[in-house]
């Protein structure tokens, strides 16, 4: 007898395996966007020029090229793809700080998660910038009237179709790819 629990286990493991690396996420993107006919119909319904469907489908069909595009677009420290995780959040109102503030991560968390290297490349068509030393990491600070948040570069452990889609959007919309 088929149980809901076992079906969910199967689906969750397959999804997790495909999201564990960039190639798996590209395969999923390919399955969704490689059919140009479906995309053309969607473009017509949305009143978007059909050339969008042609470009997206062509890129989605070429898995090797799509992996290379994502590799070119994704942010990285040295050769490791990164995202930014909240390291600490300090509220400017001292009363709110005690209730809502996020304390800085521990040294153990940093040792297990933070990516160190000598250069950082941000998302998109950008050139790499040198970090302070050969064993530095990239920090981002966002500040507003309410709080100051610090983010640190950590390894991407799970890739999504949305991540691949963001790379494709940036790549196809870039002026160097306009024809």
Tab-separated table of C-alpha atoms in Angstrom:
chain	number	residue	atom	x	y	z
A	1	UNK	CA	0.000	0.000	0.000
A	2	UNK	CA	1.292	3.441	-0.927
A	3	UNK	CA	1.598	5.770	2.028
A	4	UNK	CA	1.737	9.538	2.014
A	5	UNK	CA	4.820	9.448	4.242
A	6	UNK	CA	6.853	7.305	1.825
A	7	UNK	CA	5.778	9.333	-1.220
A	8	UNK	CA	6.845	12.526	0.572
A	9	UNK	CA	10.190	10.945	1.550
A	10	UNK	CA	10.848	9.962	-2.070
A	11	UNK	CA	9.931	13.396	-3.433
A	12	UNK	CA	11.927	15.268	-0.793
A	13	UNK	CA	15.092	13.235	-1.421
A	14	UNK	CA	14.850	13.645	-5.222
A	15	UNK	CA	14.292	17.395	-4.884
A	16	UNK	CA	17.121	17.731	-2.356
A	17	UNK	CA	19.541	15.786	-4.571
A	18	UNK	CA	18.730	17.976	-7.566
A	19	UNK	CA	19.190	21.144	-5.518
A	20	UNK	CA	22.487	20.008	-3.969
A	21	UNK	CA	24.555	21.179	-6.930
A	22	UNK	CA	24.342	23.608	-9.817
A	23	UNK	CA	24.071	20.882	-12.456
A	24	UNK	CA	20.973	19.455	-10.757
A	25	UNK	CA	19.305	22.871	-10.645
A	26	UNK	CA	20.155	23.388	-14.331
A	27	UNK	CA	18.501	20.036	-15.175
A	28	UNK	CA	15.328	21.144	-13.416
A	29	UNK	CA	15.414	24.510	-15.200
A	30	UNK	CA	15.899	22.664	-18.492
A	31	UNK	CA	12.840	20.514	-17.802
A	32	UNK	CA	10.716	23.612	-17.236
A	33	UNK	CA	11.991	26.016	-19.876
A	34	UNK	CA	13.431	24.026	-22.790
A	35	UNK	CA	10.060	23.629	-24.529
A	36	UNK	CA	9.942	26.654	-26.795
A	37	UNK	CA	6.367	25.988	-27.964
A	38	UNK	CA	4.998	26.203	-24.418
A	39	UNK	CA	7.014	29.344	-23.758
A	40	UNK	CA	5.785	30.970	-26.980
A	41	UNK	CA	2.174	30.384	-25.916
A	42	UNK	CA	2.901	31.931	-22.520
A	43	UNK	CA	4.572	34.920	-24.198
A	44	UNK	CA	1.514	35.459	-26.382
A	45	UNK	CA	-0.786	35.294	-23.371
A	46	UNK	CA	1.395	37.802	-21.482
A	47	UNK	CA	1.822	39.993	-24.590
A	48	UNK	CA	5.600	39.619	-24.447
A	49	UNK	CA	7.559	39.369	-27.719
A	50	UNK	CA	8.060	35.744	-28.779
A	51	UNK	CA	11.829	36.321	-29.089
A	52	UNK	CA	12.014	36.005	-25.300
A	53	UNK	CA	10.742	32.424	-25.499
A	54	UNK	CA	13.208	31.601	-28.265
A	55	UNK	CA	16.206	32.956	-26.295
A	56	UNK	CA	15.226	31.332	-22.990
A	57	UNK	CA	14.444	27.955	-24.605
A	58	UNK	CA	17.713	27.963	-26.581
A	59	UNK	CA	19.737	28.627	-23.457
A	60	UNK	CA	17.749	26.115	-21.364
A	61	UNK	CA	18.334	23.343	-23.936
A	62	UNK	CA	22.124	23.752	-23.825
A	63	UNK	CA	22.886	22.432	-20.321
A	64	UNK	CA	26.665	22.877	-20.554
A	65	UNK	CA	26.317	26.484	-21.660
A	66	UNK	CA	23.716	27.135	-18.973
A	67	UNK	CA	26.020	25.793	-16.250
A	68	UNK	CA	28.780	28.050	-17.633
A	69	UNK	CA	26.420	31.058	-17.631
A	70	UNK	CA	25.457	30.414	-14.007
A	71	UNK	CA	29.124	29.986	-13.111
A	72	UNK	CA	29.805	33.355	-14.692
A	73	UNK	CA	26.890	35.108	-12.979
A	74	UNK	CA	26.872	33.718	-9.435
A	75	UNK	CA	28.764	35.553	-6.706
A	76	UNK	CA	31.881	33.778	-5.494
A	77	UNK	CA	34.833	33.980	-3.156
A	78	UNK	CA	37.780	32.540	-5.087
A	79	UNK	CA	36.093	29.549	-6.830
A	80	UNK	CA	33.323	28.889	-4.290
A	81	UNK	CA	29.798	30.104	-5.068
A	82	UNK	CA	28.430	32.124	-2.173
A	83	UNK	CA	25.324	33.719	-0.791
A	84	UNK	CA	25.105	36.055	2.183
A	85	UNK	CA	23.869	34.950	5.593
A	86	UNK	CA	22.927	37.228	8.464
A	87	UNK	CA	25.845	37.452	10.879
A	88	UNK	CA	24.466	40.022	13.310
A	89	UNK	CA	21.717	42.601	13.609
A	90	UNK	CA	21.909	45.471	16.050
A	91	UNK	CA	18.889	47.687	16.648
A	92	UNK	CA	19.576	51.339	17.310
A	93	UNK	CA	16.881	51.510	19.983
A	94	UNK	CA	18.524	49.795	22.962
A	95	UNK	CA	15.195	48.444	24.248
A	96	UNK	CA	14.423	46.790	20.899
A	97	UNK	CA	17.966	45.404	20.765
A	98	UNK	CA	17.361	43.193	23.782
A	99	UNK	CA	14.123	41.830	22.357
A	100	UNK	CA	14.777	41.564	18.628
A	101	UNK	CA	18.523	41.835	18.117
A	102	UNK	CA	20.452	39.004	16.530
A	103	UNK	CA	23.733	38.270	18.256
A	104	UNK	CA	26.852	37.675	16.227
A	105	UNK	CA	27.431	34.081	15.168
A	106	UNK	CA	29.866	31.967	17.149
A	107	UNK	CA	33.418	31.140	16.092
A	108	UNK	CA	32.329	27.520	15.478
A	109	UNK	CA	29.539	28.666	13.141
A	110	UNK	CA	32.026	30.847	11.260
A	111	UNK	CA	34.541	27.996	10.958
A	112	UNK	CA	31.853	25.684	9.534
A	113	UNK	CA	30.093	28.134	7.204
A	114	UNK	CA	32.070	31.225	6.219
A	115	UNK	CA	33.985	31.103	2.919
A	116	UNK	CA	37.475	32.599	2.963
A	117	UNK	CA	39.645	33.539	0.003
A	118	UNK	CA	41.658	36.261	-1.653
A	119	UNK	CA	39.095	37.689	-4.102
A	120	UNK	CA	35.349	38.262	-4.354
A	121	UNK	CA	33.158	38.549	-7.454
A	122	UNK	CA	29.657	39.885	-6.983
A	123	UNK	CA	26.585	38.666	-8.893
A	124	UNK	CA	26.385	39.395	-12.604
A	125	UNK	CA	28.875	40.646	-15.167
A	126	UNK	CA	31.424	42.011	-12.741
A	127	UNK	CA	35.129	41.655	-12.264
A	128	UNK	CA	36.592	40.207	-9.109
A	129	UNK	CA	37.885	42.512	-6.397
A	130	UNK	CA	40.735	41.662	-4.086
A	131	UNK	CA	39.956	40.988	-0.454
A	132	UNK	CA	42.160	42.287	2.353
A	133	UNK	CA	44.336	39.182	2.666
A	134	UNK	CA	44.521	35.699	1.167
A	135	UNK	CA	42.281	34.347	3.943
A	136	UNK	CA	39.567	37.031	4.070
A	137	UNK	CA	35.848	36.882	3.550
A	138	UNK	CA	33.315	39.288	2.092
A	139	UNK	CA	31.109	41.252	4.491
A	140	UNK	CA	28.051	43.326	3.571
A	141	UNK	CA	26.609	45.925	5.926
A	142	UNK	CA	23.072	47.201	5.508
A	143	UNK	CA	21.970	50.042	7.694
A	144	UNK	CA	18.719	51.942	8.026
A	145	UNK	CA	17.073	54.130	10.673
A	146	UNK	CA	16.031	51.103	12.713
A	147	UNK	CA	19.026	48.738	12.677
A	148	UNK	CA	22.451	47.808	11.304
A	149	UNK	CA	22.718	44.300	9.829
A	150	UNK	CA	25.953	42.537	8.929
A	151	UNK	CA	26.007	39.687	6.413
A	152	UNK	CA	28.856	37.310	5.617
A	153	UNK	CA	29.625	35.151	2.557
A	154	UNK	CA	28.742	31.468	3.037
A	155	UNK	CA	28.828	28.554	0.592
A	156	UNK	CA	25.666	27.921	-1.388
A	157	UNK	CA	24.458	24.514	-0.222
A	158	UNK	CA	21.224	24.386	-2.177
A	159	UNK	CA	20.594	25.697	-5.686
A	160	UNK	CA	17.084	26.486	-6.835
A	161	UNK	CA	15.408	26.964	-10.173
A	162	UNK	CA	14.976	30.606	-9.122
A	163	UNK	CA	18.756	30.935	-8.742
A	164	UNK	CA	19.258	29.618	-12.276
A	165	UNK	CA	16.433	31.849	-13.541
A	166	UNK	CA	18.055	34.921	-11.975
A	167	UNK	CA	21.325	34.051	-13.739
A	168	UNK	CA	19.521	33.585	-17.074
A	169	UNK	CA	17.666	36.897	-16.704
A	170	UNK	CA	20.857	38.801	-15.940
A	171	UNK	CA	22.747	37.088	-18.745
A	172	UNK	CA	20.147	37.553	-21.488
A	173	UNK	CA	19.309	41.137	-20.501
A	174	UNK	CA	22.957	42.244	-20.414
A	175	UNK	CA	23.929	44.701	-23.130
A	176	UNK	CA	26.659	42.382	-24.464
A	177	UNK	CA	23.977	39.810	-25.391
A	178	UNK	CA	21.560	42.233	-27.046
A	179	UNK	CA	21.257	41.824	-30.798
